[in-house]
Structure formats: C-alpha cells, structure tokens
C-alpha cells in the first residue's frame, strides 16, 4: 500500500493537516505512527484506512479487507456486545455460522464473554475499546489500523495487542498503529513514522548499543525510594513511578514489560499514585 | 450490504426514536381522515402530501441515530458506495412500512368510501392511484431527509432548515400557478391528479418528474457526503 503525495485538510480554507505525505508499506510490515497530540496521527491513520479521502494525492493498493480500531469506540448504540459484533461480522461478509464462530472466538480471547448480553452504552471505556478491537478482527484484515489501541485496556489485554498484530503480519497483512503511551516498544520490528506539522518522516530505529528498551518493574511500595535510588546509581533512567492497584504481590509479575522508549514521558498518572510518588520523591 | 441495512433498521427501531415520526404520521393521518369520508384516490393523494415531510424527517432520524464513528466503521468495512446506499435503502424500507400504515389507516377508521356517483373510480383503481402517489413521495422524501442528515450538512440547525424548506416548499411551490414547481417534488400535482382526471400521460410525466427530482437531490446528498469527507 502506498500513500502518494497525500494532502488533507478538513475545511476548504482550513490549514493542511497532512502535507505531501508519500510513504509505502508492504505486506507483513508494521509501522508505528508517532507524534504529539494534534499533529495529524489519527488523520493519517484514517486516510490509510479509507475513512478520510485526501484533498490531494491518493492511496493506492490498499488491501481489500481493512480493520480499523478508532481511538474512541462509538458505544452510544442500542445493541448488546454480542448483537453488535454479530451484526458487524455479517456486515463484513461472514455467513451466519461463521459470524457466530468469529464472535465467540473474539469475545473469549478479549475477555468479553461476561459482557455478551450487556448493552454497549453500559460498558466501561476499556471494555468498549475491547469491542472496538474485536470488530476489527472478526474477519482477518489485510490492513489493520489501530488508533491508540492500548488506551483504557487492562494489563492482560494490553499484552494481547502485539499478539493480534503478529497474527495479522503472519498472514501477510499490514499494520499501522499510533501510540502516545510508549506501548509500541512492544513491537521491536516496527517502522517508526513520525508526524510533525502534518509532515511525515521515517525515523531510523537505534540498533545495537544505542537501542533502548523500557522494563516495567513492580516493587513493594515501601521500597520504592531505595529501588529508584539503586537503579539510578546503576545508570538507568527512571521515567516514572506509579501505583498499580491491580498488582497485589509484586513477585507475581516480575517481568511484566510494557516497554517504553527512553525520552517519551509518561502522560498518564493512575489514581492512587500519590503515596508512591511521595516515596519516590525522596529518591529524586 | 443487506446486513448493514438490517443493522441500521434495528438501530432505528431499538432507540425508540422511531416513535416520534410514527406518532406524527398517525396524528396527521388522524386529522386528515377525521374530517369526513372521501374516495380512496382523493384521500390517498392528500395523505401522500402530508406524509412527505414526515417521511423526510423519519429518514433524517434514521441516518442520524448512527454515531459518526460507527458510520465510518461501516464505510471501512463495506466501502463508500455501499455504505451510502445501505443508508438510503434502510430509510426507504422504513418509509415503505410507513406508507403501508398510511394506506391501511383510513380503512381502520372509516375514512374512505366507495364510489358514490356514476363515473366515480372503483375502489381498486383508487387504491392503485393512492399507492402510486405514496410511492412517488417515498424516494423524494428519502432524498430530502438524507440531504438534511448530519453526515450531509454537519450541524443540526442546517438539517432542520433543509427539512423545513423542503417540506414547506413542496407545498408552497407545488400550488397551482406556481412560478417554479419543478424546484420541488410533484406531490401537490400528484394530489390534484388523483382527485381529478388521471390521464396516463400525466401519470407518466409526474413519475418522471418525481424520479428526476429525487435523483437530483440524491446526487446533492452524495456530493455533500463526499465534501464532508
């Protein structure tokens, strides 16, 4: 698939959101779209998915089946989870039994079984996001476009996203994904497209000794200050310290590793982090 | 595409917002037939006129119920052309159901009568003409409602303006002696025809007029959708 000299603006006299974007991506490749808020990441993804039509330029060789996971799933619909997914499976061209099978498979994989009969407006943000993920995967897409797919997901499902991406890639599909949480370091083979002021540039990933990964480590709250100090003394860079109430025994998750590239500050701060922050502050 | 039509109809029915145009339609039909009995062709001609804005409003509601992002998801899944067509078809199906109710309604409330004088049309001919009058109104109302939908005009206020202009204009510019009757669908001319002499050539002319008007407004809707991205 190729975006050929794509320009896009939302209004005739408005500013260009994308400027002369010319980029190619092939089957089996994944690209991460990076950039600050409002620079055009979602716009670029929507152009690639076929949601938005470029004002100038064109998109060629887009795979026939596209799965798009929007940044916010539209939960304001009068369907239950299973009713919605079955409907979308049929819309995607699956027959009745194939649709049922696909819905069963993806509700189970994404942990949506318990919500099958729950109406979409009653879902939490994270669960609704899972429904958004499921609808894109019901029929294996040739192009999977994920707009901030990790947003609001629980730890288990966050781990599942790279798995789904790998499955699409293994089938010869192409994946585009945006992320501002730094979760995409879980995709070490991904190309990195940086968007700034509507212009796309491809970053060269650091290799060898320059390569950096982020390891998330759970430690008892009482030992935060000493651990931070020790790690810093060993030359590691501390990106952030946060509370994680989902972990009761730190030892149970020794290597949960949402990896984050150095230099990308964490933007979110879970509730309940104050106490840990205070402890960490002593070490800063 | 059939699945998308079904899904949109299901969304329309389940929100309960389908009730508003249904009740409005029943109110105007009740008012229409509450005044006395008339012969089917004449009654149905007027019924098509009063239903026209209701069907357009119903179409707008049906299309607006779907969140914008869901509409884009449908577009990604089935393609641009099929997504547009599915919306129009769903609105058309809903309008046909309303037409069926409108055709049955006067028989349930005793609002129609058979031939009274020699030379009056028979009941089957009257029903056929009434069906024709309503079927002419359906594509025009669907096209107008689609043009007034959020995906086409953006803001709700613009949509209301388009609906109001279309509904009032269809009556005002459709009056006998209008300077620009071709600007609106021929629902008034159709009502006059069903009440008077319905020559075959006149019926054909009105049919072509209605089809051409509906096609032009549908093209306008599709152009607006393209412009909106």
mmCIF file with all atom_site columns, C-alpha atoms in Angstrom, chain A residues 1-161:
data_model
loop_
_atom_site.group_PDB
_atom_site.id
_atom_site.type_symbol
_atom_site.label_atom_id
_atom_site.label_alt_id
_atom_site.label_comp_id
_atom_site.label_asym_id
_atom_site.label_entity_id
_atom_site.label_seq_id
_atom_site.pdbx_PDB_ins_code
_atom_site.Cartn_x
_atom_site.Cartn_y
_atom_site.Cartn_z
_atom_site.occupancy
_atom_site.B_iso_or_equiv
_atom_site.pdbx_formal_charge
_atom_site.auth_seq_id
_atom_site.auth_comp_id
_atom_site.auth_asym_id
_atom_site.auth_atom_id
_atom_site.pdbx_PDB_model_num
ATOM 1   C CA . UNK A 1 1   ? 0.000   0.000   0.000  1.00 0.00 ? 1   UNK A CA 1
ATOM 2   C CA . UNK A 1 2   ? 1.217   3.476   -0.773 1.00 0.00 ? 2   UNK A CA 1
ATOM 3   C CA . UNK A 1 3   ? 0.132   6.958   0.186  1.00 0.00 ? 3   UNK A CA 1
ATOM 4   C CA . UNK A 1 4   ? 1.100   9.086   -2.789 1.00 0.00 ? 4   UNK A CA 1
ATOM 5   C CA . UNK A 1 5   ? 1.658   12.785  -2.119 1.00 0.00 ? 5   UNK A CA 1
ATOM 6   C CA . UNK A 1 6   ? -1.295  12.916  0.239  1.00 0.00 ? 6   UNK A CA 1
ATOM 7   C CA . UNK A 1 7   ? -2.527  16.297  1.409  1.00 0.00 ? 7   UNK A CA 1
ATOM 8   C CA . UNK A 1 8   ? -5.549  16.697  3.633  1.00 0.00 ? 8   UNK A CA 1
ATOM 9   C CA . UNK A 1 9   ? -7.405  19.488  5.352  1.00 0.00 ? 9   UNK A CA 1
ATOM 10  C CA . UNK A 1 10  ? -10.810 19.349  6.975  1.00 0.00 ? 10  UNK A CA 1
ATOM 11  C CA . UNK A 1 11  ? -12.191 22.598  5.556  1.00 0.00 ? 11  UNK A CA 1
ATOM 12  C CA . UNK A 1 12  ? -11.663 24.305  2.256  1.00 0.00 ? 12  UNK A CA 1
ATOM 13  C CA . UNK A 1 13  ? -9.903  27.261  3.819  1.00 0.00 ? 13  UNK A CA 1
ATOM 14  C CA . UNK A 1 14  ? -8.539  25.399  6.833  1.00 0.00 ? 14  UNK A CA 1
ATOM 15  C CA . UNK A 1 15  ? -4.893  24.542  7.465  1.00 0.00 ? 15  UNK A CA 1
ATOM 16  C CA . UNK A 1 16  ? -3.405  21.457  5.906  1.00 0.00 ? 16  UNK A CA 1
ATOM 17  C CA . UNK A 1 17  ? -3.342  18.661  8.481  1.00 0.00 ? 17  UNK A CA 1
ATOM 18  C CA . UNK A 1 18  ? -1.277  16.372  6.260  1.00 0.00 ? 18  UNK A CA 1
ATOM 19  C CA . UNK A 1 19  ? 1.258   17.766  3.821  1.00 0.00 ? 19  UNK A CA 1
ATOM 20  C CA . UNK A 1 20  ? 2.658   15.826  0.926  1.00 0.00 ? 20  UNK A CA 1
ATOM 21  C CA . UNK A 1 21  ? 2.780   12.504  2.730  1.00 0.00 ? 21  UNK A CA 1
ATOM 22  C CA . UNK A 1 22  ? 4.413   9.944   0.485  1.00 0.00 ? 22  UNK A CA 1
ATOM 23  C CA . UNK A 1 23  ? 5.062   6.608   2.084  1.00 0.00 ? 23  UNK A CA 1
ATOM 24  C CA . UNK A 1 24  ? 4.883   2.960   1.200  1.00 0.00 ? 24  UNK A CA 1
ATOM 25  C CA . UNK A 1 25  ? 4.327   -0.077  3.410  1.00 0.00 ? 25  UNK A CA 1
ATOM 26  C CA . UNK A 1 26  ? 4.275   -3.662  2.317  1.00 0.00 ? 26  UNK A CA 1
ATOM 27  C CA . UNK A 1 27  ? 2.643   -6.917  3.407  1.00 0.00 ? 27  UNK A CA 1
ATOM 28  C CA . UNK A 1 28  ? 3.987   -8.268  6.677  1.00 0.00 ? 28  UNK A CA 1
ATOM 29  C CA . UNK A 1 29  ? 5.144   -4.824  7.804  1.00 0.00 ? 29  UNK A CA 1
ATOM 30  C CA . UNK A 1 30  ? 4.044   -2.788  10.802 1.00 0.00 ? 30  UNK A CA 1
ATOM 31  C CA . UNK A 1 31  ? 4.535   0.936   11.221 1.00 0.00 ? 31  UNK A CA 1
ATOM 32  C CA . UNK A 1 32  ? 4.109   2.949   14.379 1.00 0.00 ? 32  UNK A CA 1
ATOM 33  C CA . UNK A 1 33  ? 2.864   6.489   13.895 1.00 0.00 ? 33  UNK A CA 1
ATOM 34  C CA . UNK A 1 34  ? 4.378   8.808   16.479 1.00 0.00 ? 34  UNK A CA 1
ATOM 35  C CA . UNK A 1 35  ? 3.897   12.451  17.253 1.00 0.00 ? 35  UNK A CA 1
ATOM 36  C CA . UNK A 1 36  ? 2.432   14.920  19.705 1.00 0.00 ? 36  UNK A CA 1
ATOM 37  C CA . UNK A 1 37  ? -1.279  15.461  20.153 1.00 0.00 ? 37  UNK A CA 1
ATOM 38  C CA . UNK A 1 38  ? -2.960  17.162  17.247 1.00 0.00 ? 38  UNK A CA 1
ATOM 39  C CA . UNK A 1 39  ? -0.202  16.714  14.690 1.00 0.00 ? 39  UNK A CA 1
ATOM 40  C CA . UNK A 1 40  ? -2.292  14.506  12.428 1.00 0.00 ? 40  UNK A CA 1
ATOM 41  C CA . UNK A 1 41  ? -1.622  10.925  13.580 1.00 0.00 ? 41  UNK A CA 1
ATOM 42  C CA . UNK A 1 42  ? -5.299  9.932   13.622 1.00 0.00 ? 42  UNK A CA 1
ATOM 43  C CA . UNK A 1 43  ? -5.882  11.771  10.366 1.00 0.00 ? 43  UNK A CA 1
ATOM 44  C CA . UNK A 1 44  ? -3.069  9.848   8.725  1.00 0.00 ? 44  UNK A CA 1
ATOM 45  C CA . UNK A 1 45  ? -4.447  6.550   10.004 1.00 0.00 ? 45  UNK A CA 1
ATOM 46  C CA . UNK A 1 46  ? -7.947  7.403   8.797  1.00 0.00 ? 46  UNK A CA 1
ATOM 47  C CA . UNK A 1 47  ? -6.634  8.270   5.353  1.00 0.00 ? 47  UNK A CA 1
ATOM 48  C CA . UNK A 1 48  ? -4.806  4.941   5.258  1.00 0.00 ? 48  UNK A CA 1
ATOM 49  C CA . UNK A 1 49  ? -7.922  3.068   6.400  1.00 0.00 ? 49  UNK A CA 1
ATOM 50  C CA . UNK A 1 50  ? -10.121 4.764   3.816  1.00 0.00 ? 50  UNK A CA 1
ATOM 51  C CA . UNK A 1 51  ? -12.202 6.732   6.306  1.00 0.00 ? 51  UNK A CA 1
ATOM 52  C CA . UNK A 1 52  ? -10.961 10.083  5.032  1.00 0.00 ? 52  UNK A CA 1
ATOM 53  C CA . UNK A 1 53  ? -10.392 10.996  1.419  1.00 0.00 ? 53  UNK A CA 1
ATOM 54  C CA . UNK A 1 54  ? -7.240  13.001  0.672  1.00 0.00 ? 54  UNK A CA 1
ATOM 55  C CA . UNK A 1 55  ? -7.745  16.507  -0.694 1.00 0.00 ? 55  UNK A CA 1
ATOM 56  C CA . UNK A 1 56  ? -4.769  15.910  -2.955 1.00 0.00 ? 56  UNK A CA 1
ATOM 57  C CA . UNK A 1 57  ? -2.875  12.754  -3.752 1.00 0.00 ? 57  UNK A CA 1
ATOM 58  C CA . UNK A 1 58  ? -4.182  9.238   -3.388 1.00 0.00 ? 58  UNK A CA 1
ATOM 59  C CA . UNK A 1 59  ? -3.888  5.934   -1.596 1.00 0.00 ? 59  UNK A CA 1
ATOM 60  C CA . UNK A 1 60  ? -3.103  3.003   -3.860 1.00 0.00 ? 60  UNK A CA 1
ATOM 61  C CA . UNK A 1 61  ? -3.044  -0.751  -3.361 1.00 0.00 ? 61  UNK A CA 1
ATOM 62  C CA . UNK A 1 62  ? -4.965  -0.651  -0.111 1.00 0.00 ? 62  UNK A CA 1
ATOM 63  C CA . UNK A 1 63  ? -5.807  -4.244  0.903  1.00 0.00 ? 63  UNK A CA 1
ATOM 64  C CA . UNK A 1 64  ? -9.418  -5.207  0.295  1.00 0.00 ? 64  UNK A CA 1
ATOM 65  C CA . UNK A 1 65  ? -10.217 -6.002  3.902  1.00 0.00 ? 65  UNK A CA 1
ATOM 66  C CA . UNK A 1 66  ? -9.477  -3.240  6.349  1.00 0.00 ? 66  UNK A CA 1
ATOM 67  C CA . UNK A 1 67  ? -9.908  -3.430  10.103 1.00 0.00 ? 67  UNK A CA 1
ATOM 68  C CA . UNK A 1 68  ? -9.985  -0.066  11.840 1.00 0.00 ? 68  UNK A CA 1
ATOM 69  C CA . UNK A 1 69  ? -9.915  0.414   15.596 1.00 0.00 ? 69  UNK A CA 1
ATOM 70  C CA . UNK A 1 70  ? -10.923 4.022   16.245 1.00 0.00 ? 70  UNK A CA 1
ATOM 71  C CA . UNK A 1 71  ? -9.441  5.956   19.128 1.00 0.00 ? 71  UNK A CA 1
ATOM 72  C CA . UNK A 1 72  ? -12.829 6.005   20.855 1.00 0.00 ? 72  UNK A CA 1
ATOM 73  C CA . UNK A 1 73  ? -15.253 3.193   20.213 1.00 0.00 ? 73  UNK A CA 1
ATOM 74  C CA . UNK A 1 74  ? -18.762 4.552   19.474 1.00 0.00 ? 74  UNK A CA 1
ATOM 75  C CA . UNK A 1 75  ? -20.567 2.915   22.386 1.00 0.00 ? 75  UNK A CA 1
ATOM 76  C CA . UNK A 1 76  ? -23.714 5.017   22.077 1.00 0.00 ? 76  UNK A CA 1
ATOM 77  C CA . UNK A 1 77  ? -25.594 2.342   20.154 1.00 0.00 ? 77  UNK A CA 1
ATOM 78  C CA . UNK A 1 78  ? -28.655 0.306   21.104 1.00 0.00 ? 78  UNK A CA 1
ATOM 79  C CA . UNK A 1 79  ? -27.028 -3.101  20.782 1.00 0.00 ? 79  UNK A CA 1
ATOM 80  C CA . UNK A 1 80  ? -25.643 -5.664  23.159 1.00 0.00 ? 80  UNK A CA 1
ATOM 81  C CA . UNK A 1 81  ? -21.998 -6.647  22.765 1.00 0.00 ? 81  UNK A CA 1
ATOM 82  C CA . UNK A 1 82  ? -22.822 -9.932  21.035 1.00 0.00 ? 82  UNK A CA 1
ATOM 83  C CA . UNK A 1 83  ? -25.581 -8.344  18.956 1.00 0.00 ? 83  UNK A CA 1
ATOM 84  C CA . UNK A 1 84  ? -23.250 -5.621  17.767 1.00 0.00 ? 84  UNK A CA 1
ATOM 85  C CA . UNK A 1 85  ? -20.360 -7.950  16.981 1.00 0.00 ? 85  UNK A CA 1
ATOM 86  C CA . UNK A 1 86  ? -22.639 -10.404 15.177 1.00 0.00 ? 86  UNK A CA 1
ATOM 87  C CA . UNK A 1 87  ? -24.076 -7.538  13.148 1.00 0.00 ? 87  UNK A CA 1
ATOM 88  C CA . UNK A 1 88  ? -20.606 -6.276  12.260 1.00 0.00 ? 88  UNK A CA 1
ATOM 89  C CA . UNK A 1 89  ? -19.468 -9.778  11.351 1.00 0.00 ? 89  UNK A CA 1
ATOM 90  C CA . UNK A 1 90  ? -22.412 -10.062 8.944  1.00 0.00 ? 90  UNK A CA 1
ATOM 91  C CA . UNK A 1 91  ? -21.664 -6.600  7.575  1.00 0.00 ? 91  UNK A CA 1
ATOM 92  C CA . UNK A 1 92  ? -18.079 -7.785  6.989  1.00 0.00 ? 92  UNK A CA 1
ATOM 93  C CA . UNK A 1 93  ? -19.495 -10.543 4.809  1.00 0.00 ? 93  UNK A CA 1
ATOM 94  C CA . UNK A 1 94  ? -19.421 -13.549 7.130  1.00 0.00 ? 94  UNK A CA 1
ATOM 95  C CA . UNK A 1 95  ? -22.251 -16.053 6.944  1.00 0.00 ? 95  UNK A CA 1
ATOM 96  C CA . UNK A 1 96  ? -24.461 -16.736 9.922  1.00 0.00 ? 96  UNK A CA 1
ATOM 97  C CA . UNK A 1 97  ? -22.487 -19.630 11.405 1.00 0.00 ? 97  UNK A CA 1
ATOM 98  C CA . UNK A 1 98  ? -19.097 -18.101 10.573 1.00 0.00 ? 98  UNK A CA 1
ATOM 99  C CA . UNK A 1 99  ? -20.207 -14.865 12.218 1.00 0.00 ? 99  UNK A CA 1
ATOM 100 C CA . UNK A 1 100 ? -21.288 -16.690 15.380 1.00 0.00 ? 100 UNK A CA 1
ATOM 101 C CA . UNK A 1 101 ? -17.994 -18.570 15.468 1.00 0.00 ? 101 UNK A CA 1
ATOM 102 C CA . UNK A 1 102 ? -15.952 -15.402 14.976 1.00 0.00 ? 102 UNK A CA 1
ATOM 103 C CA . UNK A 1 103 ? -17.891 -13.583 17.684 1.00 0.00 ? 103 UNK A CA 1
ATOM 104 C CA . UNK A 1 104 ? -17.421 -16.470 20.115 1.00 0.00 ? 104 UNK A CA 1
ATOM 105 C CA . UNK A 1 105 ? -13.706 -16.637 19.358 1.00 0.00 ? 105 UNK A CA 1
ATOM 106 C CA . UNK A 1 106 ? -13.052 -12.935 19.832 1.00 0.00 ? 106 UNK A CA 1
ATOM 107 C CA . UNK A 1 107 ? -15.268 -12.406 22.837 1.00 0.00 ? 107 UNK A CA 1
ATOM 108 C CA . UNK A 1 108 ? -13.376 -15.221 24.536 1.00 0.00 ? 108 UNK A CA 1
ATOM 109 C CA . UNK A 1 109 ? -9.928  -14.009 23.507 1.00 0.00 ? 109 UNK A CA 1
ATOM 110 C CA . UNK A 1 110 ? -10.634 -10.472 24.646 1.00 0.00 ? 110 UNK A CA 1
ATOM 111 C CA . UNK A 1 111 ? -12.395 -11.491 27.838 1.00 0.00 ? 111 UNK A CA 1
ATOM 112 C CA . UNK A 1 112 ? -15.751 -10.163 26.721 1.00 0.00 ? 112 UNK A CA 1
ATOM 113 C CA . UNK A 1 113 ? -17.762 -13.332 27.472 1.00 0.00 ? 113 UNK A CA 1
ATOM 114 C CA . UNK A 1 114 ? -19.235 -11.894 30.627 1.00 0.00 ? 114 UNK A CA 1
ATOM 115 C CA . UNK A 1 115 ? -20.388 -8.811  28.741 1.00 0.00 ? 115 UNK A CA 1
ATOM 116 C CA . UNK A 1 116 ? -22.072 -10.567 25.808 1.00 0.00 ? 116 UNK A CA 1
ATOM 117 C CA . UNK A 1 117 ? -25.555 -9.511  26.811 1.00 0.00 ? 117 UNK A CA 1
ATOM 118 C CA . UNK A 1 118 ? -24.563 -6.105  28.157 1.00 0.00 ? 118 UNK A CA 1
ATOM 119 C CA . UNK A 1 119 ? -25.680 -3.100  26.140 1.00 0.00 ? 119 UNK A CA 1
ATOM 120 C CA . UNK A 1 120 ? -22.870 -1.069  24.612 1.00 0.00 ? 120 UNK A CA 1
ATOM 121 C CA . UNK A 1 121 ? -23.666 2.217   26.422 1.00 0.00 ? 121 UNK A CA 1
ATOM 122 C CA . UNK A 1 122 ? -23.300 0.413   29.756 1.00 0.00 ? 122 UNK A CA 1
ATOM 123 C CA . UNK A 1 123 ? -19.709 -0.694  29.090 1.00 0.00 ? 123 UNK A CA 1
ATOM 124 C CA . UNK A 1 124 ? -16.688 0.891   30.718 1.00 0.00 ? 124 UNK A CA 1
ATOM 125 C CA . UNK A 1 125 ? -14.294 2.710   28.409 1.00 0.00 ? 125 UNK A CA 1
ATOM 126 C CA . UNK A 1 126 ? -11.802 -0.144  28.433 1.00 0.00 ? 126 UNK A CA 1
ATOM 127 C CA . UNK A 1 127 ? -14.404 -2.812  27.723 1.00 0.00 ? 127 UNK A CA 1
ATOM 128 C CA . UNK A 1 128 ? -15.870 -0.732  24.911 1.00 0.00 ? 128 UNK A CA 1
ATOM 129 C CA . UNK A 1 129 ? -12.371 -0.430  23.493 1.00 0.00 ? 129 UNK A CA 1
ATOM 130 C CA . UNK A 1 130 ? -12.138 -4.228  23.503 1.00 0.00 ? 130 UNK A CA 1
ATOM 131 C CA . UNK A 1 131 ? -15.346 -4.372  21.464 1.00 0.00 ? 131 UNK A CA 1
ATOM 132 C CA . UNK A 1 132 ? -13.707 -1.951  19.043 1.00 0.00 ? 132 UNK A CA 1
ATOM 133 C CA . UNK A 1 133 ? -10.719 -4.259  18.825 1.00 0.00 ? 133 UNK A CA 1
ATOM 134 C CA . UNK A 1 134 ? -12.926 -7.313  18.331 1.00 0.00 ? 134 UNK A CA 1
ATOM 135 C CA . UNK A 1 135 ? -14.961 -5.799  15.486 1.00 0.00 ? 135 UNK A CA 1
ATOM 136 C CA . UNK A 1 136 ? -11.762 -5.090  13.556 1.00 0.00 ? 136 UNK A CA 1
ATOM 137 C CA . UNK A 1 137 ? -10.562 -8.674  13.919 1.00 0.00 ? 137 UNK A CA 1
ATOM 138 C CA . UNK A 1 138 ? -13.796 -10.560 13.186 1.00 0.00 ? 138 UNK A CA 1
ATOM 139 C CA . UNK A 1 139 ? -12.655 -11.108 9.657  1.00 0.00 ? 139 UNK A CA 1
ATOM 140 C CA . UNK A 1 140 ? -8.871  -11.218 9.405  1.00 0.00 ? 140 UNK A CA 1
ATOM 141 C CA . UNK A 1 141 ? -7.916  -7.855  7.870  1.00 0.00 ? 141 UNK A CA 1
ATOM 142 C CA . UNK A 1 142 ? -5.320  -7.329  5.164  1.00 0.00 ? 142 UNK A CA 1
ATOM 143 C CA . UNK A 1 143 ? -4.747  -3.898  6.685  1.00 0.00 ? 143 UNK A CA 1
ATOM 144 C CA . UNK A 1 144 ? -5.200  -3.362  10.401 1.00 0.00 ? 144 UNK A CA 1
ATOM 145 C CA . UNK A 1 145 ? -5.267  0.246   11.546 1.00 0.00 ? 145 UNK A CA 1
ATOM 146 C CA . UNK A 1 146 ? -5.101  0.781   15.303 1.00 0.00 ? 146 UNK A CA 1
ATOM 147 C CA . UNK A 1 147 ? -5.559  4.261   16.703 1.00 0.00 ? 147 UNK A CA 1
ATOM 148 C CA . UNK A 1 148 ? -4.234  4.295   20.270 1.00 0.00 ? 148 UNK A CA 1
ATOM 149 C CA . UNK A 1 149 ? -5.331  0.678   20.818 1.00 0.00 ? 149 UNK A CA 1
ATOM 150 C CA . UNK A 1 150 ? -3.861  0.425   24.321 1.00 0.00 ? 150 UNK A CA 1
ATOM 151 C CA . UNK A 1 151 ? -5.900  3.297   25.677 1.00 0.00 ? 151 UNK A CA 1
ATOM 152 C CA . UNK A 1 152 ? -8.027  2.139   28.605 1.00 0.00 ? 152 UNK A CA 1
ATOM 153 C CA . UNK A 1 153 ? -7.166  -1.552  28.245 1.00 0.00 ? 153 UNK A CA 1
ATOM 154 C CA . UNK A 1 154 ? -6.327  -3.725  31.222 1.00 0.00 ? 154 UNK A CA 1
ATOM 155 C CA . UNK A 1 155 ? -2.868  -5.259  31.547 1.00 0.00 ? 155 UNK A CA 1
ATOM 156 C CA . UNK A 1 156 ? -3.902  -8.634  30.122 1.00 0.00 ? 156 UNK A CA 1
ATOM 157 C CA . UNK A 1 157 ? -5.456  -7.170  27.007 1.00 0.00 ? 157 UNK A CA 1
ATOM 158 C CA . UNK A 1 158 ? -2.539  -4.765  26.545 1.00 0.00 ? 158 UNK A CA 1
ATOM 159 C CA . UNK A 1 159 ? -0.330  -7.829  26.275 1.00 0.00 ? 159 UNK A CA 1
ATOM 160 C CA . UNK A 1 160 ? -2.722  -9.291  23.702 1.00 0.00 ? 160 UNK A CA 1
ATOM 161 C CA . UNK A 1 161 ? -2.496  -6.409  21.242 1.00 0.00 ? 161 UNK A CA 1
#
